[in-house]
Coordinates of C-alpha atoms in Angstrom, one line a residue:
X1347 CA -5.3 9.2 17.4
X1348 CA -2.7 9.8 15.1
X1349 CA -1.8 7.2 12.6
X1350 CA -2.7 4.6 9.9
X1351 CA -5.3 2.3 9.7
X1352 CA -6.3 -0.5 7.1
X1353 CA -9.4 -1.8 5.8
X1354 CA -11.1 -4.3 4.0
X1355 CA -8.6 -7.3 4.0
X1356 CA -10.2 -10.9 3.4
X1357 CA -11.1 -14.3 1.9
X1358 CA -11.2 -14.4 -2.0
X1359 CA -10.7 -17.3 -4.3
X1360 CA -7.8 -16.7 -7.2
X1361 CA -9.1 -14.5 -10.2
X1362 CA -11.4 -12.5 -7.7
X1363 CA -10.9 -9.1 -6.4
X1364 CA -10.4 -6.8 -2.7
X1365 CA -10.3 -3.2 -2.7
X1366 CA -8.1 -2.2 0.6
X1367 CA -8.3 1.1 2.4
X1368 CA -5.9 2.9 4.7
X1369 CA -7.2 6.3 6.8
X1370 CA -4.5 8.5 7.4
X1371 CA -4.8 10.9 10.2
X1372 CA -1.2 12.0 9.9
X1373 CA -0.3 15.5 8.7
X1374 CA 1.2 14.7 5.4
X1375 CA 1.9 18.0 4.4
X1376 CA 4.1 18.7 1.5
X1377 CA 5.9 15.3 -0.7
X1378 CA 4.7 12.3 0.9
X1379 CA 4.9 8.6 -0.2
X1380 CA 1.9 6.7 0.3
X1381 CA 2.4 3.0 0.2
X1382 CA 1.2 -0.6 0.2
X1383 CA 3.4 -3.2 1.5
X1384 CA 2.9 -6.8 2.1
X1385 CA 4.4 -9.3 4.2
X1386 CA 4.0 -13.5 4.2
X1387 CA 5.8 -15.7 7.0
X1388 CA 9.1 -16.1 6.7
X1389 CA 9.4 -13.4 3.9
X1390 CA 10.7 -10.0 4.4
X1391 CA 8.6 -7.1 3.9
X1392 CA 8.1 -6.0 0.3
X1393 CA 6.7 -2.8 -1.3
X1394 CA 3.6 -3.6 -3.4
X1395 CA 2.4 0.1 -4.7
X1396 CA 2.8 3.5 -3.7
X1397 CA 2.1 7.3 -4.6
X1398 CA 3.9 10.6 -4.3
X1399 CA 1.5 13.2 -3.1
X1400 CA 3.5 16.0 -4.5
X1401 CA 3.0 15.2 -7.9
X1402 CA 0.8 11.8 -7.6
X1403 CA 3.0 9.6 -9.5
X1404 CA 2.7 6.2 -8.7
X1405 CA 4.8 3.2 -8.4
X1406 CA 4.1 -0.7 -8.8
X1407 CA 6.3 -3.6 -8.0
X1408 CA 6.4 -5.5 -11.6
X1409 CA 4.2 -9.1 -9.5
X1410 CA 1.4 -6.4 -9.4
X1411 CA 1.4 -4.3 -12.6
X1412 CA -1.7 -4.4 -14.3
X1413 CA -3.9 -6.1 -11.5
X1414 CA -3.3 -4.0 -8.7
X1415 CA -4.0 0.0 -8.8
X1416 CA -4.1 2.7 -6.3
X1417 CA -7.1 5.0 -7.4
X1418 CA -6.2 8.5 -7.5
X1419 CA -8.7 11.2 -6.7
X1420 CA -9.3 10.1 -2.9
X1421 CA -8.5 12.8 0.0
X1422 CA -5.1 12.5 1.3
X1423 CA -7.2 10.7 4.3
X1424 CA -7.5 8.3 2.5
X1425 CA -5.4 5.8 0.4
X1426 CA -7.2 2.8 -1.4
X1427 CA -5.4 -0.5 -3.3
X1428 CA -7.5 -2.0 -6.3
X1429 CA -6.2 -5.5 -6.2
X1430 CA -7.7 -7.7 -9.1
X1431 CA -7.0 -10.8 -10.4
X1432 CA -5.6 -11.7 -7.4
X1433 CA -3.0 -15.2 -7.4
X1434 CA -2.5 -17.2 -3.9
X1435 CA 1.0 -15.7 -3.7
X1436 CA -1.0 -12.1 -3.2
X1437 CA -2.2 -13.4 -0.1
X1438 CA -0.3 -12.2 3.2
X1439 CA -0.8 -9.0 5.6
X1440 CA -1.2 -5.9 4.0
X1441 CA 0.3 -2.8 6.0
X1442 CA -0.3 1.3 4.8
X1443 CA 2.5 3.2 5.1
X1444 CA 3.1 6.8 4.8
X1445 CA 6.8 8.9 5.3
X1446 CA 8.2 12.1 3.6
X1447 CA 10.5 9.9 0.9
X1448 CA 11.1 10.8 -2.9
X1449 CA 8.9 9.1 -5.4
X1450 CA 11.6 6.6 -6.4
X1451 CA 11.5 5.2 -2.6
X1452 CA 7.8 5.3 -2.5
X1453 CA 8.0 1.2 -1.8
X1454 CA 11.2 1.1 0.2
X1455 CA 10.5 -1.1 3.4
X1456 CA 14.2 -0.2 4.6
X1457 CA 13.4 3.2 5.1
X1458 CA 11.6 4.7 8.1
X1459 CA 7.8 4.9 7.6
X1460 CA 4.7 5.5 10.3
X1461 CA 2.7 2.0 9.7
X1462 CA -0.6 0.7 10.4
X1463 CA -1.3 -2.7 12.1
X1464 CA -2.0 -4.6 8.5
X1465 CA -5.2 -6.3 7.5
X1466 CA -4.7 -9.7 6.5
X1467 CA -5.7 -10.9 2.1
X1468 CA -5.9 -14.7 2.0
X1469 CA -6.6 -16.1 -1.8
X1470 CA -7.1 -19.4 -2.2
X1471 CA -6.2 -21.6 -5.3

């Protein structure tokens, strides 16, 4: 089947650490974001990293710069999210995302993106 599918969501106590991953079995040819978003209840939908396969530049939103990362090297099959030192208000349902945007719209929930069905990160304080 075509699509998006997420991986390794859980149960971590604050200061710990989950590595997510996304399979991709769309055809992503040519300048493609790649993106983590997140969503909590009663919060709108917000971009939390992303990468530009055309020229694999990578975007953060500023709650996750220098604790989460997305590892670069993997197969476009594949996109991973390095989340350390993770805080209670990381917790929520994680979704992969993948669209043909511009690098600058990489974590753009507005726009139209193919989504998986999210894997849920719960961090208790």
């Amino acid at each position: 089947a075509q699509g998006l599918m997420e991986s390794g969501g859980g149960s971590v106590p604050a200061g710990g650490s989950l590595r997510l991953s996304c399979t991709v079995t769309l055809n992503t040819y040519g300048r493609w974001c790649m993106s983590w978003f997140r969503q909590t209840p009663g919060k709108s939908r917000e971009g939390v990293a992303g990468i530009n396969t055309g020229d694999d530049n990578t975007y953060y939103a500023d709650s996750v710069k220098g604790r989460f990362t997305i590892p670069q090297g993997n197969p476009k099959e594949r996109l991973d999210l390095q989340m350390n030192s993770l805080k209670p208000e990381d917790s929520g349902t994680y979704y992969c995302a993948a669209a043909r945007h511009s690098g600058n719209r990489c974590l753009d929930p507005t726009l139209t993106w193919n989504w998986g069905r999210g894997t849920q990160v719960t961090i208790s304080s």
